[in-house]
Amino acid sequence: MPLPSSNTTGIGRPSVSHAVVVIFLEFFAWGLLTTPMLTVLHETFPQHTFLMNGLIQGVKGLLSFMSAPLIGALSDVWGRRSFLLVTVFFTCAPIPLMRLSPWWYFAAISMSGAFSVTFSVIFAYVADVTEEHERSTAYGLVSATFAASLVTSPAIGAYLSACYGDNLVVLVATLVALADICFILLAVPESLPEKMRLNTWGAPITWEQADPFQSMRKVGKDPTVLLICITVFLSYLPEAGQYSSFFLYLRQVINFSSATIAVFIGVVGILSIIAQTLILTVLMRTIGNKNTVLLGLGFQILQLAWYGFGSEPWMMWAAGAVAAMSSITFPAVSALVSHSADPDKQGLVQGMITGIRGLCNGLGPALYGLIFFMFNVELNTKSLIPGPPFLLGSCTVVVAFLVALFIPEHTEPPVVTCADSKETSTLAGVHINTPLPGSDEDTQVPTSDEDFEPLLQDSILWELPQHANYVAYLSPMEEEERERKGQ
């Protein structure tokens, strides 16, 4: 059966603007539900709120980790637009169920993880419509749009909930999600040209393309990359658990109001953006790449320990400021990976890092939920250690810090000639709230001559639900230019 042509659909030529609108609407809709979701979660599971939250988010994260490479490979074959529609639809499908049936709502959230990889497809869409030197800026714009949606929407949702009730918030979020779906159907053009897609729906997809563990199997082949991967795993595991449970913790244990949580999200989010732009740039130039990673890990240790022992609201605000500084860690790690690897191995090593983070997105929430349950941390409980998972997380980051001390200072990698740079890559891809690890080989798309991948960009305090290990290949614009020149 032939593939339907997408060239006649959409408004205008494919552009970064289309990607920005899709991302903003999706995460704005979910940001509105921050306050109602905390309420419904506690009402549905009053005795084991933290445990069930961890299990729900853990199942979602693991499903995203397992399915992301397959969705990425399929989008390389059949085009981006159809998979943008699928991922946005199934990611937002649970929203109206919040008021209809909480049990179905949480079950749907767990199962939606199999499709919650919108960011991965979006980054591939951006790569299709930009030239290589424009992609870093374009990726930054998409990440900034995500940050802006989460900085503003929780406050709006909290206000609507206080004034008009949760039903209106759910209705507005549902309408925003529907608007996003309609925008994809009516306005988003296909970015992958017909000639780069296969002609039938029966195109074979290899196991290597769909295997989420593919890239991680190569971790031990380079001692430096191995040390970096261990550091990432030990530092991001508690970070992923924190993202899944921290707002619930503020609500139930620290007794933050809905409005205060919304303000907290906005303030720490803005501080994180400042830390990852201005402060990170200064640190990288003054103390160097490795020392910046160590500094970020040091801030993370302090932040998690403060969350673990803190029992007063002012302590959470102070620790939140430290958390904003700790957000410099992953961008610095990405740069360290890039400097430590040969130019023709960028996609491979970034895929390893992204795969490990994707795995943590599933394990971290479940681990935190289990620890909360084991220490019986529920509403209004007082103990010497109010937040045991955070304290345990700080201990794992201490180990990560010690491992990072042994990472050698990078040396300039050898220059690879065009004749040597023959690797190919496909769409590969999370805090986020997961990524496309392992799909940076076995591609259908040709790479550029240099095949040098832009660095992964981290998001604000709460991670991108699905980071993409985006790759450098010839975009359709570059393909047309080369054809005109007869290359």
GROMACS .gro file of C-alpha atoms in nm:
model
  487
    1MET     CA    1   0.000   0.000   0.000
    2PRO     CA    2   0.158   0.333  -0.098
    3LEU     CA    3   0.227   0.598   0.160
    4PRO     CA    4  -0.004   0.899   0.144
    5SER     CA    5   0.163   1.214   0.031
    6SER     CA    6   0.194   1.485   0.294
    7ASN     CA    7   0.330   1.752   0.065
    8THR     CA    8  -0.012   1.911   0.010
    9THR     CA    9  -0.104   1.930   0.378
   10GLY     CA   10  -0.011   2.196   0.629
   11ILE     CA   11   0.045   2.568   0.615
   12GLY     CA   12   0.359   2.692   0.443
   13ARG     CA   13   0.692   2.516   0.433
   14PRO     CA   14   0.804   2.300   0.729
   15SER     CA   15   0.979   2.521   0.984
   16VAL     CA   16   1.099   2.540   1.343
   17SER     CA   17   0.791   2.749   1.421
   18HIS     CA   18   0.567   2.448   1.364
   19ALA     CA   19   0.773   2.243   1.611
   20VAL     CA   20   0.768   2.522   1.870
   21VAL     CA   21   0.389   2.551   1.865
   22VAL     CA   22   0.340   2.173   1.900
   23ILE     CA   23   0.572   2.153   2.202
   24PHE     CA   24   0.428   2.461   2.372
   25LEU     CA   25   0.066   2.346   2.348
   26GLU     CA   26   0.135   1.990   2.467
   27PHE     CA   27   0.331   2.083   2.779
   28PHE     CA   28   0.117   2.387   2.852
   29ALA     CA   29  -0.183   2.152   2.874
   30TRP     CA   30  -0.003   1.922   3.118
   31GLY     CA   31   0.136   2.214   3.319
   32LEU     CA   32  -0.219   2.336   3.383
   33LEU     CA   33  -0.293   2.006   3.558
   34THR     CA   34  -0.014   2.033   3.819
   35THR     CA   35  -0.252   2.132   4.101
   36PRO     CA   36  -0.551   1.907   4.012
   37MET     CA   37  -0.324   1.605   3.960
   38LEU     CA   38  -0.173   1.637   4.309
   39THR     CA   39  -0.522   1.652   4.456
   40VAL     CA   40  -0.658   1.356   4.259
   41LEU     CA   41  -0.349   1.149   4.332
   42HIS     CA   42  -0.392   1.186   4.708
   43GLU     CA   43  -0.768   1.133   4.694
   44THR     CA   44  -0.730   0.815   4.489
   45PHE     CA   45  -0.442   0.666   4.689
   46PRO     CA   46  -0.469   0.825   5.036
   47GLN     CA   47  -0.266   0.556   5.215
   48HIS     CA   48   0.012   0.501   4.961
   49THR     CA   49   0.029   0.824   4.762
   50PHE     CA   50   0.405   0.832   4.710
   51LEU     CA   51   0.431   0.462   4.630
   52MET     CA   52   0.160   0.473   4.364
   53ASN     CA   53   0.299   0.794   4.216
   54GLY     CA   54   0.639   0.629   4.184
   55LEU     CA   55   0.497   0.317   4.024
   56ILE     CA   56   0.283   0.512   3.778
   57GLN     CA   57   0.568   0.737   3.668
   58GLY     CA   58   0.812   0.446   3.670
   59VAL     CA   59   0.600   0.235   3.437
   60LYS     CA   60   0.554   0.534   3.209
   61GLY     CA   61   0.928   0.602   3.200
   62LEU     CA   62   1.021   0.241   3.128
   63LEU     CA   63   0.765   0.213   2.848
   64SER     CA   64   0.900   0.532   2.693
   65PHE     CA   65   1.254   0.399   2.715
   66MET     CA   66   1.156   0.073   2.548
   67SER     CA   67   0.941   0.221   2.268
   68ALA     CA   68   1.134   0.533   2.175
   69PRO     CA   69   1.389   0.370   1.939
   70LEU     CA   70   1.112   0.195   1.745
   71ILE     CA   71   0.908   0.514   1.705
   72GLY     CA   72   1.221   0.697   1.597
   73ALA     CA   73   1.307   0.434   1.338
   74LEU     CA   74   0.951   0.434   1.205
   75SER     CA   75   0.948   0.812   1.173
   76ASP     CA   76   1.267   0.789   0.968
   77VAL     CA   77   1.081   0.557   0.732
   78TRP     CA   78   0.726   0.698   0.722
   79GLY     CA   79   0.776   1.064   0.807
   80ARG     CA   80   0.752   1.290   1.112
   81ARG     CA   81   0.405   1.439   1.086
   82SER     CA   82   0.209   1.117   1.141
   83PHE     CA   83   0.418   1.031   1.446
   84LEU     CA   84   0.382   1.380   1.589
   85LEU     CA   85   0.008   1.323   1.570
   86VAL     CA   86   0.033   0.978   1.733
   87THR     CA   87   0.265   1.086   2.017
   88VAL     CA   88   0.071   1.403   2.102
   89PHE     CA   89  -0.267   1.226   2.085
   90PHE     CA   90  -0.173   0.936   2.313
   91THR     CA   91   0.031   1.154   2.551
   92CYS     CA   92  -0.266   1.388   2.603
   93ALA     CA   93  -0.540   1.122   2.590
   94PRO     CA   94  -0.545   1.070   2.970
   95ILE     CA   95  -0.625   1.438   3.043
   96PRO     CA   96  -1.010   1.426   3.025
   97LEU     CA   97  -1.014   1.102   3.224
   98MET     CA   98  -0.895   1.288   3.536
   99ARG     CA   99  -1.250   1.392   3.628
  100LEU     CA  100  -1.431   1.100   3.465
  101SER     CA  101  -1.244   0.814   3.634
  102PRO     CA  102  -0.924   0.865   3.837
  103TRP     CA  103  -0.835   0.496   3.817
  104TRP     CA  104  -0.859   0.495   3.438
  105TYR     CA  105  -0.672   0.825   3.436
  106PHE     CA  106  -0.367   0.689   3.617
  107ALA     CA  107  -0.377   0.363   3.420
  108ALA     CA  108  -0.384   0.566   3.097
  109ILE     CA  109  -0.089   0.779   3.214
  110SER     CA  110   0.117   0.465   3.272
  111MET     CA  111   0.031   0.316   2.934
  112SER     CA  112   0.082   0.648   2.752
  113GLY     CA  113   0.453   0.612   2.820
  114ALA     CA  114   0.474   0.392   2.511
  115PHE     CA  115   0.403   0.703   2.302
  116SER     CA  116   0.544   0.982   2.523
  117VAL     CA  117   0.837   1.060   2.296
  118THR     CA  118   0.717   1.381   2.132
  119PHE     CA  119   1.049   1.556   2.191
  120SER     CA  120   1.238   1.291   1.998
  121VAL     CA  121   1.019   1.334   1.690
  122ILE     CA  122   1.027   1.713   1.729
  123PHE     CA  123   1.407   1.723   1.729
  124ALA     CA  124   1.411   1.509   1.415
  125TYR     CA  125   1.158   1.745   1.256
  126VAL     CA  126   1.382   2.041   1.339
  127ALA     CA  127   1.684   1.861   1.192
  128ASP     CA  128   1.488   1.807   0.869
  129VAL     CA  129   1.411   2.176   0.822
  130THR     CA  130   1.739   2.338   0.929
  131GLU     CA  131   2.092   2.338   0.804
  132GLU     CA  132   2.361   2.197   1.030
  133HIS     CA  133   2.495   2.531   1.154
  134GLU     CA  134   2.142   2.641   1.253
  135ARG     CA  135   2.043   2.337   1.456
  136SER     CA  136   2.196   2.424   1.793
  137THR     CA  137   2.002   2.752   1.795
  138ALA     CA  138   1.685   2.577   1.682
  139TYR     CA  139   1.713   2.309   1.950
  140GLY     CA  140   1.770   2.581   2.209
  141LEU     CA  141   1.452   2.757   2.092
  142VAL     CA  142   1.250   2.438   2.129
  143SER     CA  143   1.391   2.373   2.479
  144ALA     CA  144   1.326   2.733   2.582
  145THR     CA  145   0.966   2.701   2.460
  146PHE     CA  146   0.921   2.392   2.676
  147ALA     CA  147   1.064   2.579   2.974
  148ALA     CA  148   0.835   2.877   2.914
  149SER     CA  149   0.527   2.652   2.900
  150LEU     CA  150   0.608   2.495   3.238
  151VAL     CA  151   0.704   2.823   3.402
  152THR     CA  152   0.365   2.981   3.326
  153SER     CA  153   0.105   2.704   3.306
  154PRO     CA  154   0.115   2.571   3.667
  155ALA     CA  155   0.044   2.920   3.800
  156ILE     CA  156  -0.246   2.964   3.558
  157GLY     CA  157  -0.382   2.622   3.650
  158ALA     CA  158  -0.356   2.696   4.024
  159TYR     CA  159  -0.542   3.027   3.977
  160LEU     CA  160  -0.823   2.868   3.775
  161SER     CA  161  -0.851   2.584   4.027
  162ALA     CA  162  -0.878   2.824   4.322
  163CYS     CA  163  -1.135   3.046   4.152
  164TYR     CA  164  -1.345   2.804   3.947
  165GLY     CA  165  -1.255   2.450   4.054
  166ASP     CA  166  -1.058   2.162   3.905
  167ASN     CA  167  -1.325   2.075   3.648
  168LEU     CA  168  -1.259   2.396   3.457
  169VAL     CA  169  -0.883   2.336   3.465
  170VAL     CA  170  -0.928   1.989   3.318
  171LEU     CA  171  -1.162   2.129   3.052
  172VAL     CA  172  -0.915   2.400   2.953
  173ALA     CA  173  -0.627   2.151   2.942
  174THR     CA  174  -0.835   1.919   2.723
  175LEU     CA  175  -0.918   2.204   2.484
  176VAL     CA  176  -0.551   2.304   2.462
  177ALA     CA  177  -0.457   1.941   2.383
  178LEU     CA  178  -0.729   1.926   2.115
  179ALA     CA  179  -0.597   2.251   1.970
  180ASP     CA  180  -0.252   2.092   1.950
  181ILE     CA  181  -0.390   1.788   1.766
  182CYS     CA  182  -0.587   2.008   1.525
  183PHE     CA  183  -0.278   2.220   1.464
  184ILE     CA  184  -0.081   1.909   1.364
  185LEU     CA  185  -0.362   1.787   1.139
  186LEU     CA  186  -0.426   2.119   0.965
  187ALA     CA  187  -0.113   2.329   0.989
  188VAL     CA  188   0.197   2.110   1.027
  189PRO     CA  189   0.349   2.002   0.693
  190GLU     CA  190   0.559   1.689   0.655
  191SER     CA  191   0.929   1.766   0.697
  192LEU     CA  192   1.070   1.444   0.549
  193PRO     CA  193   1.058   1.457   0.167
  194GLU     CA  194   0.877   1.183  -0.026
  195LYS     CA  195   1.201   1.064  -0.184
  196MET     CA  196   1.352   0.998   0.161
  197ARG     CA  197   1.059   0.781   0.269
  198LEU     CA  198   0.995   0.424   0.164
  199ASN     CA  199   0.708   0.352  -0.072
  200THR     CA  200   0.521   0.090   0.130
  201TRP     CA  201   0.400   0.045   0.485
  202GLY     CA  202   0.571  -0.294   0.494
  203ALA     CA  203   0.923  -0.154   0.521
  204PRO     CA  204   1.141  -0.374   0.744
  205ILE     CA  205   1.270  -0.235   1.075
  206THR     CA  206   1.571  -0.418   1.216
  207TRP     CA  207   1.599  -0.523   1.580
  208GLU     CA  208   1.910  -0.306   1.618
  209GLN     CA  209   1.702   0.001   1.532
  210ALA     CA  210   1.434  -0.086   1.789
  211ASP     CA  211   1.666  -0.210   2.066
  212PRO     CA  212   1.686   0.051   2.348
  213PHE     CA  213   1.998  -0.114   2.491
  214GLN     CA  214   2.192  -0.111   2.165
  215SER     CA  215   2.414   0.189   2.237
  216MET     CA  216   2.468   0.102   2.606
  217ARG     CA  217   2.628  -0.230   2.513
  218LYS     CA  218   2.928  -0.033   2.388
  219VAL     CA  219   2.979   0.158   2.715
  220GLY     CA  220   3.275  -0.045   2.840
  221LYS     CA  221   3.484  -0.010   2.524
  222ASP     CA  222   3.631   0.329   2.625
  223PRO     CA  223   3.749   0.386   2.986
  224THR     CA  224   3.672   0.758   2.976
  225VAL     CA  225   3.322   0.709   2.837
  226LEU     CA  226   3.265   0.434   3.094
  227LEU     CA  227   3.349   0.672   3.380
  228ILE     CA  228   3.120   0.939   3.235
  229CYS     CA  229   2.834   0.689   3.193
  230ILE     CA  230   2.868   0.570   3.555
  231THR     CA  231   2.866   0.933   3.668
  232VAL     CA  232   2.550   1.003   3.466
  233PHE     CA  233   2.370   0.696   3.600
  234LEU     CA  234   2.450   0.766   3.966
  235SER     CA  235   2.361   1.134   3.940
  236TYR     CA  236   2.053   1.114   3.719
  237LEU     CA  237   1.884   0.823   3.899
  238PRO     CA  238   1.798   1.038   4.205
  239GLU     CA  239   1.729   1.335   3.979
  240ALA     CA  240   1.465   1.142   3.784
  241GLY     CA  241   1.306   1.024   4.109
  242GLN     CA  242   1.304   1.378   4.240
  243TYR     CA  243   1.126   1.514   3.933
  244SER     CA  244   0.848   1.258   3.969
  245SER     CA  245   0.771   1.317   4.336
  246PHE     CA  246   0.901   1.653   4.454
  247PHE     CA  247   0.587   1.863   4.397
  248LEU     CA  248   0.381   1.597   4.570
  249TYR     CA  249   0.633   1.606   4.855
  250LEU     CA  250   0.599   1.985   4.884
  251ARG     CA  251   0.221   1.953   4.895
  252GLN     CA  252   0.185   1.667   5.143
  253VAL     CA  253   0.488   1.689   5.372
  254ILE     CA  254   0.597   2.053   5.363
  255ASN     CA  255   0.234   2.175   5.331
  256PHE     CA  256   0.290   2.409   5.037
  257SER     CA  257  -0.033   2.549   4.893
  258SER     CA  258  -0.113   2.507   4.524
  259ALA     CA  259  -0.031   2.871   4.458
  260THR     CA  260   0.302   2.842   4.640
  261ILE     CA  261   0.398   2.534   4.438
  262ALA     CA  262   0.318   2.720   4.116
  263VAL     CA  263   0.536   3.013   4.221
  264PHE     CA  264   0.813   2.774   4.327
  265ILE     CA  265   0.809   2.611   3.983
  266GLY     CA  266   0.830   2.948   3.812
  267VAL     CA  267   1.108   3.089   4.028
  268VAL     CA  268   1.331   2.782   4.022
  269GLY     CA  269   1.267   2.742   3.650
  270ILE     CA  270   1.382   3.096   3.575
  271LEU     CA  271   1.689   3.052   3.797
  272SER     CA  272   1.770   2.727   3.615
  273ILE     CA  273   1.753   2.898   3.277
  274ILE     CA  274   1.993   3.166   3.402
  275ALA     CA  275   2.225   2.900   3.544
  276GLN     CA  276   2.233   2.703   3.218
  277THR     CA  277   2.302   3.007   3.003
  278LEU     CA  278   2.498   3.287   3.169
  279ILE     CA  279   2.655   3.105   3.464
  280LEU     CA  280   2.739   2.788   3.270
  281THR     CA  281   2.915   2.989   3.000
  282VAL     CA  282   3.128   3.173   3.257
  283LEU     CA  283   3.216   2.853   3.445
  284MET     CA  284   3.315   2.665   3.130
  285ARG     CA  285   3.550   2.946   3.032
  286THR     CA  286   3.703   3.001   3.375
  287ILE     CA  287   3.731   2.667   3.560
  288GLY     CA  288   3.700   2.426   3.266
  289ASN     CA  289   3.469   2.147   3.161
  290LYS     CA  290   3.550   1.877   3.416
  291ASN     CA  291   3.552   2.117   3.711
  292THR     CA  292   3.214   2.250   3.601
  293VAL     CA  293   3.076   1.895   3.613
  294LEU     CA  294   3.222   1.848   3.961
  295LEU     CA  295   3.076   2.180   4.077
  296GLY     CA  296   2.733   2.083   3.944
  297LEU     CA  297   2.751   1.750   4.125
  298GLY     CA  298   2.852   1.932   4.443
  299PHE     CA  299   2.544   2.154   4.417
  300GLN     CA  300   2.329   1.846   4.358
  301ILE     CA  301   2.465   1.676   4.671
  302LEU     CA  302   2.385   1.985   4.877
  303GLN     CA  303   2.042   2.026   4.722
  304LEU     CA  304   1.933   1.665   4.781
  305ALA     CA  305   2.069   1.660   5.137
  306TRP     CA  306   1.881   1.984   5.208
  307TYR     CA  307   1.560   1.837   5.065
  308GLY     CA  308   1.616   1.525   5.278
  309PHE     CA  309   1.670   1.700   5.611
  310GLY     CA  310   1.465   2.016   5.549
  311SER     CA  311   1.132   2.042   5.723
  312GLU     CA  312   1.051   2.413   5.688
  313PRO     CA  313   0.927   2.600   5.378
  314TRP     CA  314   1.225   2.841   5.375
  315MET     CA  315   1.459   2.542   5.353
  316MET     CA  316   1.282   2.424   5.038
  317TRP     CA  317   1.318   2.768   4.879
  318ALA     CA  318   1.688   2.781   4.963
  319ALA     CA  319   1.743   2.427   4.836
  320GLY     CA  320   1.550   2.518   4.520
  321ALA     CA  321   1.803   2.791   4.444
  322VAL     CA  322   2.082   2.535   4.487
  323ALA     CA  323   1.888   2.295   4.262
  324ALA     CA  324   1.889   2.561   3.990
  325MET     CA  325   2.268   2.570   4.007
  326SER     CA  326   2.289   2.190   3.993
  327SER     CA  327   2.111   2.199   3.656
  328ILE     CA  328   2.444   2.291   3.494
  329THR     CA  329   2.562   1.931   3.536
  330PHE     CA  330   2.415   1.765   3.231
  331PRO     CA  331   2.504   2.033   2.972
  332ALA     CA  332   2.859   2.021   3.110
  333VAL     CA  333   2.858   1.639   3.089
  334SER     CA  334   2.740   1.660   2.727
  335ALA     CA  335   3.027   1.894   2.645
  336LEU     CA  336   3.272   1.665   2.825
  337VAL     CA  337   3.149   1.368   2.624
  338SER     CA  338   3.185   1.565   2.302
  339HIS     CA  339   3.541   1.669   2.387
  340SER     CA  340   3.638   1.317   2.492
  341ALA     CA  341   3.513   1.140   2.179
  342ASP     CA  342   3.634   1.147   1.821
  343PRO     CA  343   3.422   1.358   1.586
  344ASP     CA  344   3.293   1.048   1.407
  345LYS     CA  345   3.179   0.890   1.737
  346GLN     CA  346   2.963   1.177   1.864
  347GLY     CA  347   2.629   1.013   1.791
  348LEU     CA  348   2.740   0.687   1.949
  349VAL     CA  349   2.857   0.827   2.283
  350GLN     CA  350   2.569   1.074   2.312
  351GLY     CA  351   2.335   0.781   2.249
  352MET     CA  352   2.493   0.596   2.541
  353ILE     CA  353   2.437   0.891   2.774
  354THR     CA  354   2.083   0.944   2.655
  355GLY     CA  355   2.002   0.574   2.689
  356ILE     CA  356   2.123   0.569   3.049
  357ARG     CA  357   1.912   0.874   3.131
  358GLY     CA  358   1.612   0.709   2.969
  359LEU     CA  359   1.657   0.401   3.185
  360CYS     CA  360   1.682   0.624   3.494
  361ASN     CA  361   1.352   0.788   3.401
  362GLY     CA  362   1.190   0.452   3.463
  363LEU     CA  363   1.392   0.331   3.761
  364GLY     CA  364   1.419   0.661   3.952
  365PRO     CA  365   1.046   0.727   4.015
  366ALA     CA  366   0.982   0.365   4.116
  367LEU     CA  367   1.280   0.369   4.354
  368TYR     CA  368   1.168   0.694   4.520
  369GLY     CA  369   0.811   0.568   4.556
  370LEU     CA  370   0.934   0.247   4.719
  371ILE     CA  371   1.159   0.434   4.965
  372PHE     CA  372   0.879   0.673   5.060
  373PHE     CA  373   0.660   0.368   5.125
  374MET     CA  374   0.926   0.183   5.327
  375PHE     CA  375   0.979   0.487   5.554
  376ASN     CA  376   0.604   0.549   5.577
  377VAL     CA  377   0.630   0.908   5.454
  378GLU     CA  378   0.274   1.027   5.405
  379LEU     CA  379   0.062   1.327   5.493
  380ASN     CA  380   0.162   1.520   5.808
  381THR     CA  381   0.418   1.266   5.926
  382LYS     CA  382   0.710   1.412   6.121
  383SER     CA  383   1.045   1.241   6.151
  384LEU     CA  384   1.413   1.315   6.189
  385ILE     CA  385   1.459   1.267   5.814
  386PRO     CA  386   1.147   1.404   5.639
  387GLY     CA  387   1.267   1.302   5.292
  388PRO     CA  388   1.462   0.972   5.303
  389PRO     CA  389   1.476   0.924   4.922
  390PHE     CA  390   1.644   1.262   4.877
  391LEU     CA  391   1.906   1.179   5.138
  392LEU     CA  392   1.976   0.843   4.974
  393GLY     CA  393   1.997   1.025   4.642
  394SER     CA  394   2.260   1.261   4.779
  395CYS     CA  395   2.467   0.956   4.879
  396THR     CA  396   2.456   0.816   4.525
  397VAL     CA  397   2.563   1.155   4.389
  398VAL     CA  398   2.859   1.152   4.631
  399VAL     CA  399   2.967   0.826   4.465
  400ALA     CA  400   2.913   0.990   4.125
  401PHE     CA  401   3.135   1.279   4.237
  402LEU     CA  402   3.412   1.038   4.337
  403VAL     CA  403   3.387   0.858   4.003
  404ALA     CA  404   3.397   1.189   3.815
  405LEU     CA  405   3.727   1.278   3.985
  406PHE     CA  406   3.891   1.002   3.780
  407ILE     CA  407   3.762   1.131   3.446
  408PRO     CA  408   4.072   1.256   3.262
  409GLU     CA  409   4.090   1.610   3.135
  410HIS     CA  410   3.999   1.599   2.769
  411THR     CA  411   4.249   1.632   2.493
  412GLU     CA  412   4.167   1.757   2.148
  413PRO     CA  413   4.039   1.462   1.941
  414PRO     CA  414   4.209   1.391   1.610
  415VAL     CA  415   4.067   1.552   1.300
  416VAL     CA  416   3.878   1.304   1.087
  417THR     CA  417   3.884   1.352   0.713
  418CYS     CA  418   3.577   1.330   0.497
  419ALA     CA  419   3.691   0.991   0.369
  420ASP     CA  420   3.705   0.857   0.725
  421SER     CA  421   3.371   0.998   0.835
  422LYS     CA  422   3.129   0.740   0.704
  423GLU     CA  423   2.906   0.665   1.000
  424THR     CA  424   2.537   0.713   0.963
  425SER     CA  425   2.277   0.799   1.221
  426THR     CA  426   1.906   0.788   1.265
  427LEU     CA  427   1.666   0.961   1.500
  428ALA     CA  428   1.778   0.889   1.856
  429GLY     CA  429   1.644   1.032   2.173
  430VAL     CA  430   1.438   1.261   2.860
  431HIS     CA  431   1.357   1.430   3.233
  432ILE     CA  432   1.165   1.556   3.214
  433ASN     CA  433   0.923   1.437   3.290
  434THR     CA  434   1.205   0.932   2.733
  435PRO     CA  435   1.476   0.920   2.471
  436LEU     CA  436   1.579   0.724   2.164
  437PRO     CA  437   1.893   0.548   2.283
  438GLY     CA  438   2.065   0.297   2.065
  439SER     CA  439   1.932   0.413   1.731
  440ASP     CA  440   2.232   0.610   1.615
  441GLU     CA  441   2.332   0.335   1.374
  442ASP     CA  442   2.155   0.141   1.097
  443THR     CA  443   2.010   0.452   0.941
  444GLN     CA  444   1.813   0.533   0.634
  445VAL     CA  445   1.939   0.892   0.630
  446PRO     CA  446   2.282   0.999   0.500
  447THR     CA  447   2.506   1.199   0.726
  448SER     CA  448   2.687   1.517   0.651
  449ASP     CA  449   3.054   1.503   0.560
  450GLU     CA  450   3.170   1.589   0.908
  451ASP     CA  451   2.896   1.411   1.101
  452PHE     CA  452   2.954   1.625   1.408
  453GLU     CA  453   2.657   1.624   1.637
  454PRO     CA  454   2.547   1.932   1.833
  455LEU     CA  455   2.563   1.897   2.209
  456LEU     CA  456   2.256   1.788   2.391
  457GLN     CA  457   2.090   2.078   2.569
  458ASP     CA  458   1.939   2.020   2.910
  459SER     CA  459   1.608   2.167   3.009
  460ILE     CA  460   1.516   2.358   3.320
  461LEU     CA  461   1.491   2.202   3.667
  462TRP     CA  462   1.243   1.935   3.558
  463GLU     CA  463   1.378   1.745   3.261
  464LEU     CA  464   1.243   1.721   2.916
  465PRO     CA  465   1.013   1.417   2.931
  466GLN     CA  466   1.190   1.278   2.628
  467HIS     CA  467   1.531   1.418   2.539
  468ALA     CA  468   1.649   1.347   2.186
  469ASN     CA  469   1.998   1.237   2.101
  470TYR     CA  470   1.971   1.446   1.790
  471VAL     CA  471   2.208   1.382   1.509
  472ALA     CA  472   2.376   1.570   1.230
  473TYR     CA  473   2.270   1.460   0.887
  474LEU     CA  474   2.190   1.638   0.565
  475SER     CA  475   1.854   1.809   0.592
  476PRO     CA  476   1.620   1.826   0.292
  477MET     CA  477   1.734   2.187   0.240
  478GLU     CA  478   2.096   2.074   0.222
  479GLU     CA  479   2.005   1.784  -0.007
  480GLU     CA  480   1.841   2.022  -0.255
  481GLU     CA  481   2.140   2.256  -0.242
  482ARG     CA  482   2.380   1.972  -0.316
  483GLU     CA  483   2.163   1.852  -0.605
  484ARG     CA  484   2.164   2.201  -0.759
  485LYS     CA  485   2.544   2.203  -0.739
  486GLY     CA  486   2.561   1.859  -0.901
  487GLN     CA  487   2.729   1.697  -0.601
   0.00000   0.00000   0.00000
